[in-house]
Amino acid sequence: MSRAERGSTDAEDPVAYFLDDITFQGKSQRTRDAYERVLREFEAYLSERGLDLDEANHRDCMAWIHQLRGSVGESTVATYASYLHRFYGYMTEVGTFEENPMALVLEEIDESINVDPERRDITVPAMRSFVAEVTHPLDRAVVVTLLKTGMRAGELCNLDRRDLSLSDSPFEWTHRPQLDGKPDSIYVDDAPSAGQAYNGQVRTASNKRKRATTIPVDDELAAVLVEWLAVRPDPRADADPLFASTTDEWGKRLTPDMVHHIVETHARDQGWYRDGGGAEENVTPHYFRHFFTTHLRDRTGDRGIVKYLRGDVAQDIIDTYTHDWGDRVREVYADHIYRLL
């Protein structure tokens, strides 16, 4: 049954409705534009077949994805599929559509779609040279934090100063109780959600990890964070964000778009980013998560600890590492984390 037949007055233009909502959730204009381009192309494809968006079934979606192959790269196909999945999932959740046809498509989708594409093979010495060129205190703190922790850009933006514990710092603040007995560490919660208040401030990004995680801070990251805190602008928010803008949005909590801009700027200078380049070529904040995962896993041979640090393991594994954090996490991390400074 089509939207018209159901007599729904909601979302006469489903794509515009969805785009407005992700904008309210804090998504950047660049992200909104990318979604709009893909969704409008799919909408036009369905229109040629006499279908509305809410009438498409999983075969319609699969057929569109199949015809993309050959015209765009495989990682782009995977990205487009994820856009459709999120669109349909959201419209179903708010009750505008009856079902999400992409749920089945993602289960059936051909394994040739590479959702984890081959990326630049950057060595630790090369990354060390890259970091040496990043001298602005905020940019340096952002880059080194991402590289040393493997956290996502949104998770970095959501950090408040209470989420950081440093045993040797000229500055004083009260860290959260979860860091008691765990000096020199960062707590990455799983609770923050875009558009929702957390620690008294509405957030522009969600923390996507499955479980809250405590990540060790080594001496290099500690030194960089102390240098940053020495010049950090007074934050605009009472939540006391760890990372605040030093440009036109002085004192405002960083957003994922700001983090992407920081990384992109320095990656361009290094020749590691170009317009039109895909995930296989461009260095982005997500590349740093890939770099962290690959190098730490290769050095430790311990996939469990790396998964714990990334925040994407089950509760029983979390409990194991949480209860024996000092020996099972900090010591392994300290023995194997790469040096960047």
mmCIF file with all atom_site columns, C-alpha atoms in Angstrom, residues 216 300 305 324-337:
data_model
loop_
_atom_site.group_PDB
_atom_site.id
_atom_site.type_symbol
_atom_site.label_atom_id
_atom_site.label_alt_id
_atom_site.label_comp_id
_atom_site.label_asym_id
_atom_site.label_entity_id
_atom_site.label_seq_id
_atom_site.pdbx_PDB_ins_code
_atom_site.Cartn_x
_atom_site.Cartn_y
_atom_site.Cartn_z
_atom_site.occupancy
_atom_site.B_iso_or_equiv
_atom_site.pdbx_formal_charge
_atom_site.auth_seq_id
_atom_site.auth_comp_id
_atom_site.auth_asym_id
_atom_site.auth_atom_id
_atom_site.pdbx_PDB_model_num
ATOM 1  C CA . PRO A 1 216 ? 45.289 4.087  28.450 1.00 0.00 ? 216 PRO A CA 1
ATOM 2  C CA . THR A 1 300 ? 50.332 -7.454 20.133 1.00 0.00 ? 300 THR A CA 1
ATOM 3  C CA . ILE A 1 305 ? 42.479 -6.275 23.550 1.00 0.00 ? 305 ILE A CA 1
ATOM 4  C CA . ASP A 1 324 ? 41.830 -6.994 35.050 1.00 0.00 ? 324 ASP A CA 1
ATOM 5  C CA . TRP A 1 325 ? 42.379 -3.664 33.353 1.00 0.00 ? 325 TRP A CA 1
ATOM 6  C CA . GLY A 1 326 ? 45.827 -2.883 34.762 1.00 0.00 ? 326 GLY A CA 1
ATOM 7  C CA . ASP A 1 327 ? 47.463 -6.126 33.668 1.00 0.00 ? 327 ASP A CA 1
ATOM 8  C CA . ARG A 1 328 ? 45.393 -7.102 30.645 1.00 0.00 ? 328 ARG A CA 1
ATOM 9  C CA . VAL A 1 329 ? 44.995 -3.701 28.995 1.00 0.00 ? 329 VAL A CA 1
ATOM 10 C CA . ARG A 1 330 ? 47.402 -1.077 30.289 1.00 0.00 ? 330 ARG A CA 1
ATOM 11 C CA . GLU A 1 331 ? 50.485 -3.282 30.288 1.00 0.00 ? 331 GLU A CA 1
ATOM 12 C CA . VAL A 1 332 ? 49.857 -4.711 26.834 1.00 0.00 ? 332 VAL A CA 1
ATOM 13 C CA . TYR A 1 333 ? 49.057 -1.259 25.477 1.00 0.00 ? 333 TYR A CA 1
ATOM 14 C CA . ALA A 1 334 ? 52.136 0.327  27.084 1.00 0.00 ? 334 ALA A CA 1
ATOM 15 C CA . ASP A 1 335 ? 54.422 -2.423 25.754 1.00 0.00 ? 335 ASP A CA 1
ATOM 16 C CA . HIS A 1 336 ? 53.203 -2.213 22.172 1.00 0.00 ? 336 HIS A CA 1
ATOM 17 C CA . ILE A 1 337 ? 51.758 1.210  21.300 1.00 0.00 ? 337 ILE A CA 1
#
